[in-house]
Amino acid sequence: MKFCSDCGAPVEFRIPPGDALPRHVCDSCGTIHYQNPKLVVGALPEWGERILLCKRAIEPCYGKWTLPAGFMENNETTAQAAARETLEEACARIELGEMYTLIDVPHISQVHIVYRARLLDLDFRPGVESLEVALFDETEIPWDEIAFRTIALTLRHFFDDRRTRSWSFHRSSIGPPAKP
Ligand SMILES: [Zn+2]
């Protein structure tokens, strides 16, 4: 950030009095521009034995598969965000279930949350951010083509829980990807 989004004056990056971390500070209007982690919220829509995945039409990870998910908007609940993203990316209507995974991703300052969900009908199609939307059973999951590690982890929990018929909420955190 170089300029104040409130008044347009140049900002300085420094530790404000009484604070512990450097912030973008506007000395013109006095605003301190805090930057905080972002929430990414999605759904894991089920249709019988199969689950719905979207093939991404945008970067990052263009062409890879993911659950419908995206950045939470202001003034909505996490549940609303999950349903909205599913409608936007897969044009699919769902009945939302329980919150299923919450994964901290501190190296990129994000928290990823996925809800379980039941697909209400088969009238889905790719939204503008998707190339393709399809249902997969466990044997068909393109594990090497999953866009994000948090999504792959959520899918692994799902199939493990389904196999053992012991559903629970999974909270974890992941670090930076290992260097190749
Ligand atoms: Zn300002």
Coordinates of N, CA and C and ligand atoms in Angstrom, one line a residue:
M1 N 0.8 -1.2 0.0 CA 0.0 0.0 0.0 C 0.9 1.2 0.0
K2 N 0.6 2.2 -0.9 CA 1.5 3.4 -1.0 C 0.7 4.6 -0.7
F3 N -0.6 4.6 -0.9 CA -1.4 5.8 -0.7 C -2.7 5.4 0.2
C4 N -3.1 6.4 1.0 CA -4.2 6.2 1.9 C -5.5 6.0 1.1
S5 N -6.3 4.9 1.3 CA -7.5 4.7 0.6 C -8.6 5.6 1.1
D6 N -8.4 6.3 2.2 CA -9.4 7.2 2.7 C -9.2 8.6 2.1
C7 N -7.9 9.1 2.1 CA -7.7 10.5 1.7 C -6.8 10.7 0.6
G8 N -6.1 9.6 0.1 CA -5.2 9.7 -1.0 C -3.8 10.2 -0.7
A9 N -3.5 10.5 0.5 CA -2.1 11.0 0.9 C -1.2 9.8 0.9
P10 N 0.2 10.0 0.8 CA 1.1 8.8 0.9 C 1.0 8.3 2.3
V11 N 1.2 6.9 2.5 CA 1.2 6.3 3.8 C 2.6 5.9 4.1
E12 N 2.9 5.8 5.4 CA 4.2 5.3 5.9 C 4.0 3.9 6.6
F13 N 4.9 3.1 6.4 CA 4.9 1.7 7.1 C 5.7 1.7 8.3
R14 N 5.0 1.8 9.5 CA 5.7 1.9 10.7 C 4.9 1.4 11.9
I15 N 5.5 1.2 13.0 CA 4.8 0.7 14.2 C 4.1 1.8 14.9
P16 N 2.7 1.8 14.9 CA 2.0 2.9 15.6 C 2.2 2.8 17.1
P17 N 2.1 4.0 17.8 CA 2.3 4.0 19.3 C 1.4 2.9 19.9
G18 N 1.9 2.1 20.8 CA 1.1 1.1 21.5 C 0.9 -0.1 20.8
D19 N 1.4 -0.2 19.5 CA 1.2 -1.4 18.7 C 2.4 -2.3 18.7
A20 N 2.4 -3.4 18.2 CA 3.6 -4.3 18.2 C 4.1 -4.6 16.8
L21 N 3.2 -4.3 15.7 CA 3.6 -4.7 14.4 C 3.5 -3.4 13.5
P22 N 4.4 -3.4 12.4 CA 4.3 -2.2 11.5 C 3.0 -2.2 10.7
R23 N 2.4 -1.0 10.5 CA 1.1 -0.9 9.8 C 1.3 0.2 8.8
H24 N 0.4 0.3 7.8 CA 0.4 1.4 6.9 C -0.4 2.6 7.6
V25 N 0.4 3.6 7.9 CA -0.2 4.7 8.7 C -0.3 6.0 7.8
C26 N -1.5 6.6 7.9 CA -1.6 7.9 7.1 C -1.5 9.0 8.1
D27 N -0.5 9.8 7.9 CA -0.3 11.0 8.8 C -1.2 12.1 8.4
S28 N -1.8 12.1 7.3 CA -2.7 13.2 6.8 C -4.0 13.1 7.5
C29 N -4.7 11.9 7.5 CA -6.0 11.8 8.1 C -6.0 11.0 9.3
G30 N -4.9 10.4 9.7 CA -4.7 9.6 10.9 C -5.2 8.2 10.9
T31 N -5.6 7.7 9.7 CA -6.1 6.3 9.6 C -4.9 5.3 9.7
I32 N -5.1 4.3 10.4 CA -4.2 3.2 10.4 C -4.8 2.0 9.6
H33 N -4.2 1.6 8.6 CA -4.7 0.6 7.7 C -4.3 -0.8 8.1
Y34 N -5.1 -1.4 8.9 CA -4.8 -2.8 9.4 C -5.0 -3.8 8.3
Q35 N -4.1 -4.8 8.2 CA -4.3 -5.9 7.2 C -4.4 -7.1 8.0
N36 N -5.5 -7.9 7.8 CA -5.8 -9.1 8.6 C -6.0 -10.3 7.7
P37 N -6.0 -11.5 8.3 CA -6.1 -12.7 7.4 C -7.5 -12.7 6.7
K38 N -7.5 -13.4 5.6 CA -8.7 -13.5 4.8 C -9.3 -14.9 5.0
L39 N -10.6 -15.0 5.0 CA -11.3 -16.2 5.1 C -11.7 -16.7 3.7
V40 N -11.4 -18.0 3.4 CA -11.8 -18.6 2.2 C -12.8 -19.7 2.6
V41 N -14.1 -19.6 2.1 CA -15.1 -20.5 2.5 C -15.7 -21.3 1.3
G42 N -15.9 -22.6 1.5 CA -16.5 -23.4 0.5 C -17.4 -24.5 0.9
A43 N -17.8 -25.3 0.0 CA -18.8 -26.4 0.3 C -18.3 -27.7 -0.3
L44 N -18.7 -28.8 0.3 CA -18.4 -30.1 -0.3 C -19.7 -30.7 -0.6
P45 N -20.3 -30.5 -1.8 CA -21.6 -30.9 -2.2 C -21.6 -32.4 -2.5
E46 N -22.5 -33.1 -1.9 CA -22.7 -34.6 -2.1 C -23.9 -34.8 -2.9
W47 N -23.8 -35.8 -3.8 CA -25.0 -36.4 -4.5 C -24.8 -37.9 -4.5
G48 N -25.5 -38.5 -3.6 CA -25.3 -39.9 -3.4 C -23.9 -40.2 -3.0
E49 N -23.2 -41.1 -3.8 CA -21.8 -41.5 -3.5 C -20.8 -40.5 -4.0
R50 N -21.3 -39.5 -4.8 CA -20.4 -38.7 -5.6 C -20.4 -37.2 -5.0
I51 N -19.3 -36.5 -5.3 CA -19.2 -35.2 -4.8 C -18.9 -34.3 -6.0
L52 N -19.2 -33.0 -5.9 CA -19.1 -32.1 -7.0 C -17.8 -31.3 -6.9
L53 N -17.1 -31.3 -8.0 CA -15.9 -30.5 -8.1 C -16.0 -29.5 -9.3
C54 N -15.2 -28.5 -9.3 CA -15.2 -27.4 -10.3 C -13.8 -27.4 -10.9
K55 N -13.7 -27.3 -12.2 CA -12.4 -27.1 -12.9 C -12.2 -25.6 -13.0
R56 N -11.1 -25.1 -12.5 CA -10.9 -23.6 -12.4 C -10.6 -23.0 -13.8
A57 N -11.3 -21.9 -14.0 CA -11.1 -21.1 -15.3 C -10.3 -19.8 -15.0
I58 N -9.8 -19.7 -13.8 CA -9.0 -18.5 -13.4 C -7.7 -19.0 -12.7
E59 N -6.7 -18.1 -12.7 CA -5.5 -18.3 -11.9 C -5.8 -17.9 -10.4
P60 N -5.2 -18.4 -9.4 CA -4.1 -19.5 -9.6 C -4.7 -20.8 -9.9
C61 N -3.9 -21.7 -10.4 CA -4.3 -23.1 -10.6 C -5.3 -23.3 -11.7
Y62 N -5.2 -22.5 -12.7 CA -6.1 -22.6 -13.9 C -6.1 -24.1 -14.4
G63 N -7.3 -24.6 -14.6 CA -7.4 -26.0 -15.2 C -7.3 -27.1 -14.1
K64 N -7.1 -26.7 -12.8 CA -7.2 -27.7 -11.8 C -8.5 -27.8 -11.1
W65 N -8.8 -28.9 -10.4 CA -10.1 -29.1 -9.8 C -10.1 -28.7 -8.4
T66 N -11.3 -28.2 -8.0 CA -11.4 -27.8 -6.6 C -12.9 -27.9 -6.1
L67 N -13.1 -27.8 -4.8 CA -14.5 -27.6 -4.4 C -14.9 -26.2 -4.6
P68 N -16.2 -25.9 -4.8 CA -16.6 -24.5 -4.9 C -16.2 -23.8 -3.6
A69 N -15.4 -22.7 -3.7 CA -15.0 -22.0 -2.5 C -14.4 -20.6 -3.0
G70 N -14.4 -19.7 -2.1 CA -13.8 -18.4 -2.5 C -13.8 -17.4 -1.3
F71 N -13.3 -16.2 -1.5 CA -13.2 -15.3 -0.4 C -14.5 -14.8 0.1
M72 N -14.7 -14.8 1.4 CA -15.9 -14.3 2.1 C -16.0 -12.9 1.8
E73 N -17.3 -12.4 1.6 CA -17.6 -11.0 1.4 C -17.9 -10.4 2.7
N74 N -17.8 -9.0 2.8 CA -18.3 -8.3 4.0 C -19.8 -8.6 4.1
N75 N -20.2 -8.5 5.4 CA -21.6 -8.6 5.7 C -22.3 -9.9 5.3
E76 N -21.6 -11.0 5.2 CA -22.3 -12.3 5.0 C -21.7 -13.2 6.1
T77 N -22.5 -14.3 6.3 CA -22.0 -15.3 7.2 C -21.2 -16.3 6.4
T78 N -20.4 -17.2 7.2 CA -19.6 -18.2 6.5 C -20.6 -19.2 5.7
A79 N -21.7 -19.5 6.3 CA -22.7 -20.3 5.6 C -23.2 -19.7 4.3
Q80 N -23.5 -18.4 4.4 CA -23.9 -17.7 3.1 C -22.8 -17.7 2.1
A81 N -21.6 -17.5 2.5 CA -20.5 -17.5 1.6 C -20.3 -18.8 0.9
A82 N -20.5 -19.9 1.6 CA -20.3 -21.3 1.0 C -21.4 -21.5 0.0
A83 N -22.7 -21.1 0.3 CA -23.8 -21.3 -0.6 C -23.6 -20.4 -1.9
R84 N -23.2 -19.2 -1.6 CA -23.0 -18.2 -2.7 C -21.9 -18.7 -3.7
E85 N -20.8 -19.1 -3.1 CA -19.7 -19.6 -4.0 C -20.1 -20.8 -4.8
T86 N -20.9 -21.7 -4.2 CA -21.4 -22.8 -4.9 C -22.3 -22.4 -6.1
L87 N -23.1 -21.5 -5.8 CA -24.0 -21.0 -6.9 C -23.2 -20.3 -8.0
E88 N -22.2 -19.4 -7.6 CA -21.4 -18.7 -8.6 C -20.5 -19.6 -9.4
E89 N -19.9 -20.6 -8.8 CA -18.9 -21.4 -9.5 C -19.5 -22.6 -10.2
A90 N -20.6 -23.1 -9.7 CA -21.1 -24.3 -10.2 C -22.6 -24.2 -10.6
C91 N -23.2 -23.0 -10.4 CA -24.6 -22.7 -10.6 C -25.4 -23.8 -9.9
A92 N -25.0 -24.2 -8.8 CA -25.6 -25.4 -8.1 C -26.2 -24.9 -6.8
R93 N -27.4 -25.5 -6.5 CA -28.1 -25.2 -5.3 C -27.9 -26.3 -4.3
I94 N -27.6 -25.9 -3.0 CA -27.2 -26.9 -2.0 C -28.0 -26.6 -0.7
E95 N -28.1 -27.7 0.0 CA -28.6 -27.6 1.4 C -27.3 -27.7 2.3
L96 N -27.0 -26.7 3.0 CA -25.7 -26.7 3.7 C -25.8 -27.6 5.0
G97 N -24.8 -28.4 5.3 CA -24.7 -29.2 6.5 C -23.8 -28.5 7.5
E98 N -23.1 -29.4 8.2 CA -22.2 -28.9 9.3 C -20.9 -28.3 8.7
M99 N -20.3 -27.4 9.5 CA -18.9 -27.0 9.2 C -18.0 -28.2 9.3
Y100 N -17.2 -28.5 8.3 CA -16.5 -29.8 8.3 C -15.0 -29.6 8.5
T101 N -14.3 -28.7 7.8 CA -12.9 -28.5 8.0 C -12.6 -27.0 8.2
L102 N -11.7 -26.7 9.1 CA -11.2 -25.4 9.3 C -9.7 -25.5 9.3
I103 N -9.0 -24.9 8.3 CA -7.6 -25.1 8.1 C -6.9 -23.8 8.1
D104 N -6.0 -23.5 9.1 CA -5.2 -22.3 9.1 C -4.1 -22.4 8.1
V105 N -3.9 -21.3 7.3 CA -2.8 -21.3 6.3 C -2.0 -20.0 6.6
P106 N -1.2 -20.0 7.8 CA -0.7 -18.8 8.2 C 0.4 -18.1 7.3
H107 N 1.1 -18.9 6.5 CA 2.1 -18.3 5.7 C 1.5 -17.4 4.6
I108 N 0.3 -17.6 4.3 CA -0.4 -16.7 3.3 C -1.5 -15.9 4.0
S109 N -1.6 -16.0 5.3 CA -2.6 -15.2 6.1 C -4.0 -15.5 5.6
Q110 N -4.3 -16.8 5.5 CA -5.7 -17.2 5.2 C -6.2 -18.3 6.1
V111 N -7.5 -18.4 6.2 CA -8.1 -19.5 6.9 C -9.2 -20.1 6.0
H112 N -9.1 -21.4 5.8 CA -10.0 -22.0 4.8 C -11.0 -22.9 5.6
I113 N -12.3 -22.6 5.3 CA -13.4 -23.3 5.9 C -14.2 -24.0 4.9
V114 N -14.5 -25.3 5.1 CA -15.4 -26.0 4.2 C -16.6 -26.6 4.9
Y115 N -17.8 -26.4 4.4 CA -19.0 -27.0 5.0 C -19.4 -28.3 4.2
R116 N -19.9 -29.3 4.8 CA -20.6 -30.3 4.1 C -21.9 -29.8 3.5
A117 N -22.3 -30.4 2.4 CA -23.5 -29.9 1.8 C -24.2 -31.0 1.0
R118 N -25.5 -30.9 0.7 CA -26.2 -31.8 -0.1 C -26.7 -31.1 -1.3
L119 N -26.3 -31.6 -2.5 CA -26.7 -31.0 -3.8 C -28.2 -31.3 -3.9
L120 N -29.0 -30.2 -4.3 CA -30.4 -30.4 -4.3 C -31.0 -30.9 -5.6
D121 N -30.2 -30.7 -6.7 CA -30.6 -31.3 -8.0 C -29.4 -31.4 -8.9
L122 N -29.6 -31.9 -10.1 CA -28.4 -32.1 -11.0 C -28.4 -31.0 -12.0
D123 N -29.1 -29.9 -11.8 CA -29.1 -28.8 -12.7 C -28.0 -27.8 -12.4
F124 N -26.7 -28.3 -12.6 CA -25.6 -27.5 -12.4 C -24.8 -27.3 -13.7
R125 N -24.0 -26.3 -13.8 CA -23.2 -26.0 -15.0 C -22.1 -25.1 -14.5
P126 N -21.0 -24.9 -15.4 CA -19.9 -24.0 -15.0 C -20.4 -22.6 -14.9
G127 N -20.0 -21.9 -13.8 CA -20.1 -20.5 -13.7 C -18.9 -19.8 -14.4
V128 N -18.8 -18.5 -14.3 CA -17.8 -17.8 -15.1 C -16.4 -18.2 -14.7
E129 N -16.2 -18.6 -13.4 CA -14.9 -18.9 -12.9 C -14.5 -20.4 -13.1
S130 N -15.4 -21.2 -13.7 CA -15.2 -22.6 -13.9 C -15.2 -23.0 -15.4
L131 N -14.3 -23.9 -15.8 CA -14.3 -24.5 -17.1 C -15.3 -25.6 -17.2
E132 N -15.5 -26.3 -16.1 CA -16.2 -27.6 -16.1 C -16.7 -27.8 -14.7
V133 N -17.8 -28.5 -14.5 CA -18.3 -28.9 -13.2 C -18.8 -30.3 -13.3
A134 N -18.3 -31.2 -12.4 CA -18.7 -32.6 -12.6 C -18.8 -33.3 -11.2
L135 N -19.5 -34.5 -11.2 CA -19.5 -35.3 -10.0 C -18.5 -36.4 -10.1
F136 N -17.9 -36.7 -9.0 CA -16.8 -37.7 -8.9 C -17.1 -38.7 -7.8
D137 N -16.9 -40.0 -8.0 CA -16.9 -40.8 -6.8 C -15.4 -41.0 -6.4
E138 N -15.2 -41.7 -5.3 CA -13.9 -41.7 -4.7 C -12.8 -42.1 -5.7
T139 N -13.1 -43.1 -6.5 CA -12.1 -43.7 -7.4 C -11.8 -42.8 -8.6
E140 N -12.7 -41.8 -8.8 CA -12.5 -40.9 -9.9 C -11.8 -39.6 -9.6
I141 N -11.6 -39.3 -8.3 CA -11.0 -38.0 -7.9 C -9.6 -37.8 -8.5
P142 N -9.5 -36.7 -9.3 CA -8.2 -36.5 -9.9 C -7.1 -35.9 -8.9
W143 N -6.6 -36.8 -8.0 CA -5.8 -36.3 -6.9 C -4.6 -35.5 -7.3
D144 N -4.0 -35.8 -8.5 CA -2.9 -35.0 -8.9 C -3.3 -33.7 -9.5
E145 N -4.5 -33.5 -9.7 CA -5.0 -32.3 -10.3 C -5.9 -31.4 -9.4
I146 N -5.7 -31.6 -8.1 CA -6.5 -30.8 -7.1 C -5.8 -29.5 -6.9
A147 N -6.5 -28.4 -7.0 CA -5.9 -27.1 -7.0 C -5.2 -26.7 -5.7
F148 N -5.8 -27.0 -4.6 CA -5.2 -26.5 -3.3 C -5.0 -27.6 -2.3
R149 N -4.0 -27.5 -1.5 CA -3.7 -28.5 -0.5 C -4.8 -28.6 0.6
T150 N -5.4 -27.5 0.9 CA -6.5 -27.5 1.9 C -7.7 -28.3 1.4
I151 N -7.9 -28.2 0.1 CA -9.0 -28.9 -0.6 C -8.7 -30.4 -0.6
A152 N -7.5 -30.7 -1.0 CA -7.1 -32.1 -1.0 C -7.2 -32.8 0.4
L153 N -6.8 -32.0 1.4 CA -6.9 -32.5 2.8 C -8.3 -32.7 3.2
T154 N -9.2 -31.7 2.8 CA -10.6 -31.9 3.1 C -11.2 -33.1 2.5
L155 N -10.9 -33.3 1.2 CA -11.4 -34.5 0.5 C -10.9 -35.8 1.1
R156 N -9.6 -35.8 1.6 CA -9.1 -37.0 2.2 C -9.9 -37.3 3.5
H157 N -10.1 -36.2 4.3 CA -10.9 -36.4 5.5 C -12.3 -37.0 5.2
F158 N -12.9 -36.4 4.2 CA -14.2 -36.8 3.8 C -14.3 -38.3 3.5
F159 N -13.4 -38.8 2.6 CA -13.5 -40.2 2.2 C -13.1 -41.1 3.4
D160 N -12.1 -40.7 4.2 CA -11.8 -41.4 5.4 C -13.0 -41.6 6.4
D161 N -13.6 -40.4 6.6 CA -14.7 -40.4 7.6 C -15.9 -41.3 7.0
R162 N -16.1 -41.2 5.7 CA -17.2 -41.9 5.1 C -16.9 -43.4 5.2
R163 N -15.6 -43.8 5.0 CA -15.3 -45.2 5.0 C -15.5 -45.8 6.4
T164 N -15.1 -45.0 7.4 CA -15.2 -45.4 8.8 C -16.5 -45.1 9.5
R165 N -17.4 -44.3 8.7 CA -18.7 -43.9 9.2 C -18.5 -43.1 10.6
S166 N -17.5 -42.4 10.7 CA -17.3 -41.6 11.9 C -17.0 -40.1 11.5
W167 N -18.1 -39.4 11.4 CA -18.0 -38.0 11.0 C -17.6 -37.1 12.1
S168 N -16.6 -36.2 11.9 CA -16.2 -35.2 12.9 C -15.7 -34.0 12.2
F169 N -15.6 -32.9 13.0 CA -15.1 -31.7 12.5 C -13.5 -31.8 12.6
H170 N -12.9 -31.3 11.5 CA -11.4 -31.4 11.4 C -10.8 -30.1 11.4
R171 N -10.0 -29.8 12.4 CA -9.3 -28.5 12.4 C -7.8 -28.8 12.4
S172 N -7.1 -28.0 11.5 CA -5.7 -28.2 11.4 C -5.0 -27.0 10.8
S173 N -3.7 -27.1 10.6 CA -3.0 -26.0 9.9 C -2.0 -26.5 9.0
I174 N -1.7 -25.8 7.9 CA -0.6 -26.3 7.0 C 0.4 -25.2 6.8
G175 N 1.6 -25.6 6.6 CA 2.7 -24.7 6.4 C 3.0 -24.5 4.9
P176 N 4.1 -23.8 4.6 CA 4.4 -23.5 3.2 C 4.7 -24.9 2.5
P177 N 4.4 -25.0 1.2 CA 4.7 -26.2 0.5 C 6.2 -26.5 0.6
A178 N 6.5 -27.8 0.6 CA 7.9 -28.3 0.6 C 8.6 -27.8 -0.7
K179 N 9.8 -27.4 -0.6 CA 10.6 -27.0 -1.8 C 10.8 -28.3 -2.7
P180 N 10.6 -28.2 -4.0 CA 10.8 -29.4 -4.8 C 12.3 -29.8 -4.9
Ligands
ZN1 ZN -5.5 9.3 4.9

